[in-house]
mmCIF file of C-alpha atoms in Angstrom:
data_model
loop_
_atom_site.group_PDB
_atom_site.id
_atom_site.type_symbol
_atom_site.label_atom_id
_atom_site.label_comp_id
_atom_site.label_asym_id
_atom_site.label_seq_id
_atom_site.Cartn_x
_atom_site.Cartn_y
_atom_site.Cartn_z
ATOM 1 C CA MET A 10 59.575 88.196 114.364
ATOM 2 C CA SER A 11 56.130 89.723 115.343
ATOM 3 C CA ASN A 12 54.421 92.238 113.729
ATOM 4 C CA ARG A 13 53.897 94.276 116.816
ATOM 5 C CA PHE A 14 57.875 94.427 117.377
ATOM 6 C CA LEU A 15 57.785 95.145 113.456
ATOM 7 C CA LYS A 16 55.999 98.185 114.038
ATOM 8 C CA ASN A 17 58.010 98.883 117.546
ATOM 9 C CA ARG A 18 61.373 98.752 115.649
ATOM 10 C CA PHE A 19 60.060 100.762 113.135
ATOM 11 C CA ARG A 20 58.302 103.809 115.274
ATOM 12 C CA SER A 21 61.865 104.090 117.167
ATOM 13 C CA ILE A 22 63.545 104.482 113.915
ATOM 14 C CA ILE A 23 61.196 107.041 113.201
ATOM 15 C CA ASP A 24 61.419 108.674 116.655
ATOM 16 C CA LYS A 25 64.991 108.770 116.641
ATOM 17 C CA TYR A 26 64.699 110.618 113.167
ATOM 18 C CA LEU A 27 62.827 113.107 114.363
ATOM 19 C CA LYS A 28 65.216 113.681 116.894
ATOM 20 C CA GLY A 29 68.161 114.083 115.037
ATOM 21 C CA THR A 30 69.841 110.597 116.409
ATOM 22 C CA SER A 31 69.124 108.038 113.592
ATOM 23 C CA SER A 32 72.467 106.566 112.071
ATOM 24 C CA ALA A 33 72.839 107.173 108.096
ATOM 25 C CA GLU A 34 71.075 103.752 107.892
ATOM 26 C CA GLN A 35 68.687 104.204 109.303
ATOM 27 C CA GLN A 36 67.895 107.756 107.674
ATOM 28 C CA ASN A 37 68.498 106.149 104.107
ATOM 29 C CA LEU A 38 65.670 104.218 105.541
ATOM 30 C CA VAL A 39 63.131 106.729 106.376
ATOM 31 C CA ASP A 40 63.942 108.831 102.776
ATOM 32 C CA TYR A 41 64.039 104.862 101.112
ATOM 33 C CA PHE A 42 60.027 105.013 101.620
ATOM 34 C CA TYR A 43 59.050 108.001 101.677
ATOM 35 C CA ASP A 44 60.451 108.319 97.917
ATOM 36 C CA SER A 45 58.572 105.359 97.579
ATOM 37 C CA ILE A 46 55.265 107.096 97.714
ATOM 38 C CA PRO A 47 53.607 107.984 94.029
ATOM 39 C CA ASP A 48 54.086 111.147 92.535
ATOM 40 C CA GLU A 49 50.936 112.642 93.039
ATOM 41 C CA ASP A 50 49.300 115.640 93.663
ATOM 42 C CA ILE A 51 48.126 114.953 97.480
ATOM 43 C CA SER A 52 45.007 117.264 98.877
ATOM 44 C CA GLU A 53 45.575 118.383 102.266
ATOM 45 C CA VAL A 54 42.515 116.494 103.395
ATOM 46 C CA LYS A 55 45.098 113.190 102.929
ATOM 47 C CA LEU A 56 47.824 115.149 104.792
ATOM 48 C CA SER A 57 45.693 115.839 107.529
ATOM 49 C CA ALA A 58 44.236 112.103 107.292
ATOM 50 C CA ILE A 59 48.388 110.838 107.239
ATOM 51 C CA GLU A 60 48.629 112.992 110.506
ATOM 52 C CA ARG A 61 46.121 112.879 112.551
ATOM 53 C CA ASP A 62 46.716 108.618 112.269
ATOM 54 C CA MET A 63 50.468 108.738 113.014
ATOM 55 C CA LYS A 64 50.164 111.153 115.910
ATOM 56 C CA GLY A 65 48.766 108.979 117.852
ATOM 57 C CA SER A 66 51.910 106.972 117.797
ATOM 58 C CA ILE A 67 54.810 108.843 116.736
ATOM 59 C CA ASP A 68 57.021 110.872 118.912
ATOM 60 C CA ARG A 69 54.388 112.299 120.869
ATOM 61 C CA SER A 70 56.988 114.415 122.563
ATOM 62 C CA ILE A 71 57.415 117.133 119.154
ATOM 63 C CA LYS A 72 57.156 120.458 121.212
ATOM 64 C CA LYS A 73 54.503 122.517 119.941
ATOM 65 C CA GLU A 74 56.524 125.347 118.880
ATOM 66 C CA ASP A 75 58.765 123.109 116.480
ATOM 67 C CA ARG A 76 55.274 121.660 114.899
ATOM 68 C CA LEU A 77 55.234 124.690 111.958
ATOM 69 C CA LYS A 78 58.941 124.519 111.094
ATOM 70 C CA ARG A 79 58.817 120.656 111.242
ATOM 71 C CA ARG A 80 55.274 119.740 109.808
ATOM 72 C CA THR A 81 56.938 119.341 106.404
ATOM 73 C CA MET A 82 59.900 116.919 108.079
ATOM 74 C CA TYR A 83 56.871 115.388 110.329
ATOM 75 C CA LEU A 84 54.126 114.625 106.934
ATOM 76 C CA LYS A 85 57.137 112.808 105.496
ATOM 77 C CA VAL A 86 57.940 111.189 108.414
ATOM 78 C CA ALA A 87 54.391 109.992 108.887
ATOM 79 C CA SER A 88 54.151 109.268 105.251
ATOM 80 C CA ALA A 89 57.286 107.084 105.859
ATOM 81 C CA ALA A 90 56.244 105.280 108.810
ATOM 82 C CA VAL A 91 52.986 103.637 107.459
ATOM 83 C CA VAL A 92 54.738 102.820 104.290
ATOM 84 C CA LEU A 93 57.328 100.905 106.927
ATOM 85 C CA ILE A 94 54.426 99.330 108.050
ATOM 86 C CA VAL A 95 52.117 98.306 104.866
ATOM 87 C CA SER A 96 53.322 99.181 101.509
ATOM 88 C CA SER A 97 52.783 103.121 100.204
ATOM 89 C CA PHE A 98 50.046 101.532 97.698
ATOM 90 C CA TYR A 99 48.037 100.208 101.205
ATOM 91 C CA ILE A 100 47.851 103.889 102.429
ATOM 92 C CA TYR A 101 46.397 105.584 99.314
ATOM 93 C CA ASN A 102 44.257 102.210 98.517
ATOM 94 C CA ASN A 103 42.612 103.254 101.429
ATOM 95 C CA LEU A 104 42.885 107.050 101.599
ATOM 96 C CA ASN A 105 40.906 107.103 98.131
ATOM 97 C CA GLN A 106 39.089 103.644 98.978
ATOM 98 C CA LYS A 107 40.422 102.193 95.310
ATOM 99 C CA SER A 108 39.840 98.768 94.275
ATOM 100 C CA ASN A 109 43.484 97.354 92.865
ATOM 101 C CA VAL A 110 41.965 95.890 89.363
ATOM 102 C CA VAL A 111 42.920 98.680 86.732
ATOM 103 C CA PRO A 112 39.967 100.402 85.121
ATOM 104 C CA LEU A 113 38.850 99.856 82.026
ATOM 105 C CA GLU A 114 39.453 102.650 80.678
ATOM 106 C CA ASP A 115 42.984 103.196 82.072
ATOM 107 C CA MET A 116 44.520 99.754 80.243
ATOM 108 C CA GLN A 117 45.633 101.072 77.065
ATOM 109 C CA SER A 118 47.726 103.818 78.034
ATOM 110 C CA SER A 119 49.094 102.194 81.742
ATOM 111 C CA THR A 120 52.127 100.621 80.544
ATOM 112 C CA THR A 121 55.374 103.300 81.453
ATOM 113 C CA GLU A 122 58.701 102.285 80.278
ATOM 114 C CA ILE A 123 59.910 100.258 83.346
ATOM 115 C CA ASN A 124 56.520 98.182 83.386
ATOM 116 C CA THR A 125 55.895 96.417 80.063
ATOM 117 C CA ALA A 126 54.227 93.850 81.867
ATOM 118 C CA PRO A 127 49.950 93.155 79.520
ATOM 119 C CA GLU A 128 46.848 94.714 81.203
ATOM 120 C CA THR A 129 44.513 92.683 80.565
ATOM 121 C CA PRO A 130 43.872 89.055 80.797
ATOM 122 C CA VAL A 131 43.666 87.244 77.547
ATOM 123 C CA PHE A 132 40.445 85.196 76.958
ATOM 124 C CA VAL A 133 40.415 82.267 74.318
ATOM 125 C CA LEU A 134 37.031 80.842 72.982
ATOM 126 C CA GLU A 135 36.113 77.186 72.019
ATOM 127 C CA ASP A 136 37.626 78.178 67.881
ATOM 128 C CA GLY A 137 41.109 79.102 69.582
ATOM 129 C CA GLN A 138 40.937 82.255 68.884
ATOM 130 C CA SER A 139 41.870 84.708 71.450
ATOM 131 C CA TYR A 140 41.006 88.178 72.781
ATOM 132 C CA THR A 141 41.571 90.861 75.658
ATOM 133 C CA LEU A 142 39.160 93.234 77.532
ATOM 134 C CA LEU A 143 39.627 96.155 74.280
ATOM 135 C CA ASP A 144 39.004 93.921 71.878
ATOM 136 C CA SER A 145 34.729 94.817 70.637
ATOM 137 C CA ALA A 146 34.125 90.773 71.854
ATOM 138 C CA PHE A 147 34.855 91.833 75.543
ATOM 139 C CA GLU A 148 35.344 95.736 76.232
ATOM 140 C CA ARG A 149 31.475 95.700 77.197
ATOM 141 C CA LEU A 150 32.218 93.132 79.764
ATOM 142 C CA SER A 151 30.035 93.144 82.353
ATOM 143 C CA SER A 152 31.789 93.560 85.858
ATOM 144 C CA LYS A 153 30.377 94.479 88.953
ATOM 145 C CA LEU A 154 31.947 95.701 92.584
ATOM 146 C CA ILE A 155 31.476 92.912 95.409
ATOM 147 C CA ASP A 156 33.969 94.014 99.042
ATOM 148 C CA GLY A 157 35.872 96.832 96.815
ATOM 149 C CA GLU A 158 36.488 94.597 94.310
ATOM 150 C CA ARG A 159 35.548 94.400 90.291
ATOM 151 C CA VAL A 160 34.750 91.332 89.006
ATOM 152 C CA PHE A 161 33.893 90.285 85.699
ATOM 153 C CA ILE A 162 30.977 88.464 84.791
ATOM 154 C CA LEU A 163 31.523 86.155 81.897
ATOM 155 C CA PRO A 164 28.487 84.968 80.001
ATOM 156 C CA ASP A 165 27.862 81.707 78.741
ATOM 157 C CA ASP A 166 28.778 82.971 74.513
ATOM 158 C CA LEU A 167 29.759 85.355 73.342
ATOM 159 C CA PRO A 168 28.594 87.007 70.142
ATOM 160 C CA ILE A 169 31.875 87.250 67.902
ATOM 161 C CA THR A 170 30.344 87.894 64.805
ATOM 162 C CA ASP A 171 26.346 88.771 64.059
ATOM 163 C CA ASP A 172 25.520 85.365 63.188
ATOM 164 C CA SER A 173 28.327 83.316 65.442
ATOM 165 C CA ARG A 174 28.944 83.293 68.946
ATOM 166 C CA GLN A 175 31.134 81.483 71.189
ATOM 167 C CA LYS A 176 31.931 79.531 74.312
ATOM 168 C CA LEU A 177 34.805 80.324 76.665
ATOM 169 C CA SER A 178 37.232 77.660 76.554
ATOM 170 C CA GLN A 179 40.064 79.469 78.852
ATOM 171 C CA ILE A 180 41.252 82.684 80.497
ATOM 172 C CA LYS A 181 45.149 83.646 81.111
ATOM 173 C CA ASN A 182 46.297 86.243 83.420
ATOM 174 C CA PRO A 183 49.216 87.224 82.195
ATOM 175 C CA THR A 184 49.472 90.267 83.879
ATOM 176 C CA ASP A 185 50.944 91.257 87.456
ATOM 177 C CA LYS A 186 48.176 91.759 88.959
ATOM 178 C CA VAL A 187 45.049 89.820 90.522
ATOM 179 C CA PHE A 188 41.460 89.005 88.060
ATOM 180 C CA ALA A 189 38.314 87.930 89.304
ATOM 181 C CA PHE A 190 36.017 86.357 87.304
ATOM 182 C CA ARG A 191 32.671 85.001 88.104
ATOM 183 C CA LEU A 192 31.999 81.726 85.878
ATOM 184 C CA GLN A 193 28.993 80.672 84.599
ATOM 185 C CA ASP A 194 28.009 78.784 87.249
ATOM 186 C CA GLY A 195 27.980 81.583 89.609
ATOM 187 C CA THR A 196 31.375 80.260 91.124
ATOM 188 C CA THR A 197 34.141 83.648 91.301
ATOM 189 C CA ALA A 198 37.900 82.685 90.592
ATOM 190 C CA TRP A 199 40.835 84.698 91.332
ATOM 191 C CA LEU A 200 43.524 84.477 88.926
ATOM 192 C CA ASN A 201 47.086 84.756 90.415
ATOM 193 C CA PRO A 202 50.216 86.464 87.884
ATOM 194 C CA ASN A 203 51.034 84.013 84.956
ATOM 195 C CA SER A 204 48.129 81.665 86.108
ATOM 196 C CA THR A 205 46.122 79.790 83.884
ATOM 197 C CA LEU A 206 42.202 78.985 83.791
ATOM 198 C CA ASP A 207 40.746 76.336 80.711
ATOM 199 C CA ILE A 208 36.946 75.760 81.458
ATOM 200 C CA LEU A 209 36.347 72.223 80.599
ATOM 201 C CA PRO A 210 32.772 70.970 79.260
ATOM 202 C CA GLU A 211 30.686 69.227 81.617
ATOM 203 C CA THR A 212 31.470 65.813 82.110
ATOM 204 C CA ASP A 213 28.879 63.151 83.945
ATOM 205 C CA GLY A 214 27.448 66.200 85.415
ATOM 206 C CA LYS A 215 29.795 67.405 87.234
ATOM 207 C CA ARG A 216 31.746 71.400 86.957
ATOM 208 C CA LEU A 217 35.579 70.457 85.565
ATOM 209 C CA VAL A 218 37.610 73.461 85.601
ATOM 210 C CA ARG A 219 41.774 73.493 85.494
ATOM 211 C CA ILE A 220 43.912 75.292 86.414
ATOM 212 C CA GLU A 221 48.215 76.078 86.735
ATOM 213 C CA GLY A 222 49.411 78.432 88.873
ATOM 214 C CA THR A 223 47.903 80.317 91.901
ATOM 215 C CA VAL A 224 44.157 80.232 92.281
ATOM 216 C CA LEU A 225 41.350 81.137 94.813
ATOM 217 C CA PHE A 226 37.792 79.761 94.263
ATOM 218 C CA ASP A 227 34.782 80.687 95.936
ATOM 219 C CA VAL A 228 32.611 77.904 94.432
ATOM 220 C CA GLN A 229 28.342 78.518 94.347
ATOM 221 C CA LYS A 230 26.181 75.271 95.760
ATOM 222 C CA ILE A 231 23.550 73.659 92.762
ATOM 223 C CA LYS A 232 21.327 71.760 94.182
ATOM 224 C CA GLU A 233 19.542 68.893 91.968
ATOM 225 C CA GLU A 234 17.161 65.983 92.884
ATOM 226 C CA GLN A 235 20.301 63.656 93.610
ATOM 227 C CA GLY A 236 21.932 66.298 95.338
ATOM 228 C CA TYR A 237 24.829 68.877 95.064
ATOM 229 C CA LYS A 238 26.284 69.153 92.178
ATOM 230 C CA PRO A 239 29.952 68.909 91.911
ATOM 231 C CA PHE A 240 32.919 71.136 90.657
ATOM 232 C CA VAL A 241 36.197 69.711 90.115
ATOM 233 C CA VAL A 242 39.603 71.509 89.749
ATOM 234 C CA LYS A 243 42.124 69.717 87.687
ATOM 235 C CA THR A 244 46.123 70.228 88.428
ATOM 236 C CA ALA A 245 49.035 68.818 86.946
ATOM 237 C CA LEU A 246 49.305 66.889 89.880
ATOM 238 C CA GLN A 247 45.026 66.217 91.816
ATOM 239 C CA THR A 248 41.587 66.550 91.478
ATOM 240 C CA ILE A 249 40.133 68.458 93.573
ATOM 241 C CA GLU A 250 36.390 67.693 94.095
ATOM 242 C CA VAL A 251 33.777 70.215 95.730
ATOM 243 C CA LEU A 252 30.541 70.891 96.347
ATOM 244 C CA GLY A 253 30.299 74.565 97.385
ATOM 245 C CA THR A 254 33.115 75.869 99.223
ATOM 246 C CA LYS A 255 36.090 78.446 98.761
ATOM 247 C CA PHE A 256 39.579 77.171 98.823
ATOM 248 C CA ILE A 257 42.879 78.034 96.959
ATOM 249 C CA VAL A 258 45.047 76.220 95.315
ATOM 250 C CA ASN A 259 48.474 77.006 94.124
ATOM 251 C CA SER A 260 49.966 74.782 91.087
ATOM 252 C CA VAL A 261 53.731 75.476 90.241
ATOM 253 C CA ASN A 262 55.563 72.757 88.765
ATOM 254 C CA THR A 263 56.666 69.191 91.236
ATOM 255 C CA LEU A 264 55.233 71.053 93.653
ATOM 256 C CA GLU A 265 51.262 71.537 95.036
ATOM 257 C CA ASP A 266 49.282 73.478 98.495
ATOM 258 C CA VAL A 267 45.389 73.725 98.466
ATOM 259 C CA LEU A 268 44.188 76.030 101.327
ATOM 260 C CA LEU A 269 40.250 75.008 102.266
ATOM 261 C CA LEU A 270 38.925 77.967 103.799
ATOM 262 C CA GLU A 271 35.136 76.977 103.692
ATOM 263 C CA GLY A 272 33.246 73.933 103.378
ATOM 264 C CA LYS A 273 35.282 70.452 102.752
ATOM 265 C CA VAL A 274 37.555 69.223 99.449
ATOM 266 C CA ARG A 275 37.809 65.981 98.170
ATOM 267 C CA LEU A 276 41.758 65.528 96.706
ATOM 268 C CA THR A 277 43.579 63.271 94.806
ATOM 269 C CA HIS A 278 46.400 62.327 93.588
ATOM 270 C CA ASN A 279 46.492 61.637 89.708
ATOM 271 C CA LYS A 280 49.671 59.574 89.867
ATOM 272 C CA TYR A 281 49.243 57.561 93.187
ATOM 273 C CA LYS A 282 45.376 58.264 93.796
ATOM 274 C CA THR A 283 46.236 58.575 97.091
ATOM 275 C CA ALA A 284 43.238 60.428 98.859
ATOM 276 C CA VAL A 285 42.649 62.939 101.513
ATOM 277 C CA VAL A 286 39.384 65.274 102.541
ATOM 278 C CA LEU A 287 40.540 69.028 103.745
ATOM 279 C CA LYS A 288 38.594 70.338 106.531
ATOM 280 C CA PRO A 289 38.101 73.977 106.790
ATOM 281 C CA ASN A 290 41.756 75.648 108.012
ATOM 282 C CA GLN A 291 43.566 72.713 106.871
ATOM 283 C CA LYS A 292 46.673 72.861 104.444
ATOM 284 C CA ALA A 293 47.438 69.938 101.934
ATOM 285 C CA SER A 294 50.533 69.689 100.258
ATOM 286 C CA LEU A 295 51.600 67.370 97.189
ATOM 287 C CA LYS A 296 54.681 66.564 95.567
ATOM 288 C CA GLU A 297 55.110 65.022 92.076
ATOM 289 C CA ALA A 298 57.163 62.015 93.424
ATOM 290 C CA GLU A 299 55.219 61.321 96.404
ATOM 291 C CA ALA A 300 52.398 59.429 96.942
ATOM 292 C CA ASN A 301 51.582 60.863 100.650
ATOM 293 C CA ILE A 302 49.726 63.655 100.898
ATOM 294 C CA LEU A 303 50.812 65.811 103.961
ATOM 295 C CA VAL A 304 48.134 67.500 105.405
ATOM 296 C CA THR A 305 48.190 70.219 108.326
ATOM 297 C CA LYS A 306 46.511 73.009 110.079
ATOM 298 C CA SER A 307 46.557 76.072 108.128
ATOM 299 C CA THR A 308 48.315 79.419 109.465
ATOM 300 C CA ASP A 309 48.521 81.572 106.017
ATOM 301 C CA ASN A 310 44.552 82.186 106.093
ATOM 302 C CA TYR A 311 46.074 86.031 107.108
ATOM 303 C CA LYS A 312 47.754 85.845 103.728
ATOM 304 C CA ILE A 313 44.040 85.390 101.729
ATOM 305 C CA GLU A 314 43.098 88.776 103.036
ATOM 306 C CA ALA A 315 46.501 90.811 102.441
ATOM 307 C CA TRP A 316 46.474 89.177 98.217
ATOM 308 C CA HIS A 317 42.844 90.822 97.606
ATOM 309 C CA LYS A 318 44.271 94.004 99.187
ATOM 310 C CA GLY A 319 47.359 93.404 96.809
ATOM 311 C CA LEU A 320 49.717 93.095 99.156
ATOM 312 C CA PHE A 321 52.519 90.434 99.637
ATOM 313 C CA HIS A 322 52.767 89.290 104.195
ATOM 314 C CA PHE A 323 55.565 87.303 105.310
ATOM 315 C CA GLU A 324 55.411 86.775 108.740
ATOM 316 C CA ASN A 325 58.269 85.159 109.899
ATOM 317 C CA GLU A 326 58.462 83.194 106.967
ATOM 318 C CA LYS A 327 61.940 81.669 105.862
ATOM 319 C CA MET A 328 64.006 83.308 102.457
ATOM 320 C CA ALA A 329 63.291 80.837 100.558
ATOM 321 C CA ASP A 330 59.746 80.424 100.277
ATOM 322 C CA VAL A 331 59.746 83.953 100.658
ATOM 323 C CA MET A 332 61.486 84.048 97.372
ATOM 324 C CA ALA A 333 59.498 81.278 95.605
ATOM 325 C CA GLU A 334 56.669 82.914 96.517
ATOM 326 C CA ILE A 335 57.516 86.478 94.536
ATOM 327 C CA SER A 336 59.580 84.008 92.186
ATOM 328 C CA GLN A 337 56.594 83.030 91.321
ATOM 329 C CA TRP A 338 54.203 85.664 90.995
ATOM 330 C CA TYR A 339 56.723 88.512 89.188
ATOM 331 C CA GLY A 340 57.607 85.009 86.860
ATOM 332 C CA GLN A 341 61.115 85.249 87.109
ATOM 333 C CA THR A 342 64.179 82.496 88.708
ATOM 334 C CA VAL A 343 64.982 83.403 91.556
ATOM 335 C CA THR A 344 68.496 81.473 93.332
ATOM 336 C CA VAL A 345 68.346 82.053 97.336
ATOM 337 C CA ASP A 346 72.173 81.096 98.487
ATOM 338 C CA PRO A 347 71.783 78.249 100.896
ATOM 339 C CA ALA A 348 73.546 80.175 103.266
ATOM 340 C CA ILE A 349 70.976 82.803 104.130
ATOM 341 C CA LYS A 350 67.863 80.064 103.047
ATOM 342 C CA ASP A 351 66.660 80.146 106.291
ATOM 343 C CA ILE A 352 66.472 83.613 107.476
ATOM 344 C CA PRO A 353 62.913 84.820 108.703
ATOM 345 C CA ILE A 354 61.098 87.853 107.127
ATOM 346 C CA THR A 355 57.925 89.574 108.531
ATOM 347 C CA GLY A 356 56.870 92.063 106.980
ATOM 348 C CA MET A 357 53.972 93.289 103.842
ATOM 349 C CA ILE A 358 54.963 94.672 100.535
ATOM 350 C CA SER A 359 52.522 96.112 97.592
ATOM 351 C CA ARG A 360 52.841 93.073 94.795
ATOM 352 C CA TYR A 361 52.440 96.385 92.406
ATOM 353 C CA LYS A 362 55.956 97.676 92.903
ATOM 354 C CA ARG A 363 58.873 96.337 90.599
ATOM 355 C CA ILE A 364 60.588 93.094 91.627
ATOM 356 C CA GLU A 365 63.706 95.088 91.972
ATOM 357 C CA GLU A 366 61.939 97.306 94.452
ATOM 358 C CA VAL A 367 60.783 94.741 96.864
ATOM 359 C CA LEU A 368 64.419 92.899 96.709
ATOM 360 C CA GLU A 369 65.839 96.369 97.127
ATOM 361 C CA LEU A 370 63.611 96.416 99.895
ATOM 362 C CA ILE A 371 64.513 93.281 101.845
ATOM 363 C CA GLU A 372 67.856 94.272 101.095
ATOM 364 C CA LEU A 373 67.351 97.906 103.077
ATOM 365 C CA THR A 374 65.667 95.581 105.782
ATOM 366 C CA ASN A 375 67.703 92.222 106.013
ATOM 367 C CA ASN A 376 71.735 91.763 105.999
ATOM 368 C CA VAL A 377 71.431 90.564 101.882
ATOM 369 C CA LYS A 378 72.277 91.693 98.684
ATOM 370 C CA TYR A 379 70.897 91.116 94.808
ATOM 371 C CA HIS A 380 72.488 90.925 91.633
ATOM 372 C CA ARG A 381 70.953 89.788 88.091
ATOM 373 C CA GLU A 382 73.103 87.587 85.772
ATOM 374 C CA GLU A 383 72.445 86.322 82.871
ATOM 375 C CA GLY A 384 68.553 87.031 82.903
ATOM 376 C CA LYS A 385 68.231 84.998 86.853
ATOM 377 C CA ILE A 386 67.913 86.905 90.066
ATOM 378 C CA TYR A 387 70.644 85.676 93.036
ATOM 379 C CA VAL A 388 69.983 86.433 96.988
ATOM 380 C CA GLU A 389 73.113 86.227 99.203
#
């Protein structure tokens, strides 16, 4: 099911809603998306922008004499239509031109009764002590806006006391957001929620890091007399060596994926020592119990753009794969009934909604249900 089909389907539902011919289920769907829009004061300029963007594609047949009477409902439907396609977070992100990253000054007061996840990454220094962005050693950590994203610039060492400086050894991201960091060598790393990056001492002239979870790297090239300085990423299953490139590593349990966006990387299975070289737009998949490294043409590049914008993007993906991605992001166990594991899912949803909201949305657009039992989530 393509994006075009999905959009046409949504527009058909909204057209029926406006004409008063929608079913109860379709009306509930529009109402649900409208109610999911953040409860904030929306200026007339924003409302006009939403209305203007949607007028060209939704219900062109509205009569002029009806527009004043139906303006409130029209704006409701226009807003809901945008949410149906790309989620309410993305509407307001586009209108306000805001970054996905929570501003530092908001971190102390951004928790709610529902969302109790930490709002700042955790930094572990070489002496084992842990700090956050709210601690004095890190509260003045410099950052830059790069392509609309806030990137924290990590120094070589940090002043812990007046006469003591410590090197950074680990970054943990226990939050429900993506955080970007510029490492000391100029490499940029984006850490997914529930991901960890260890900064290891250089060995044999190689830059070394170790990761758990999902991390996107944009590696800085460093030229030396002998050539370019290698950058090595270690995971539980593999060792990845690069010179200067852009790639994403997904390291979870006994299965790992590497998606190469630019440059060239060499992967070596830690257990079997099998190796492959990836070219741009190729994806390597490794399993703990298999020596073979599967290399395929990547069709997931659209996910990188969606990830940067704070969205899940599913394009005709199996229910089991969708739930695996959701499970990893939220750090919660999700079990899928084998009878529905191959149901195709297409759509975009904000990554910053609660997991219950994401699952409820999937319930509304697919004939499935979810429930919690003993701390686990079951989809059937």
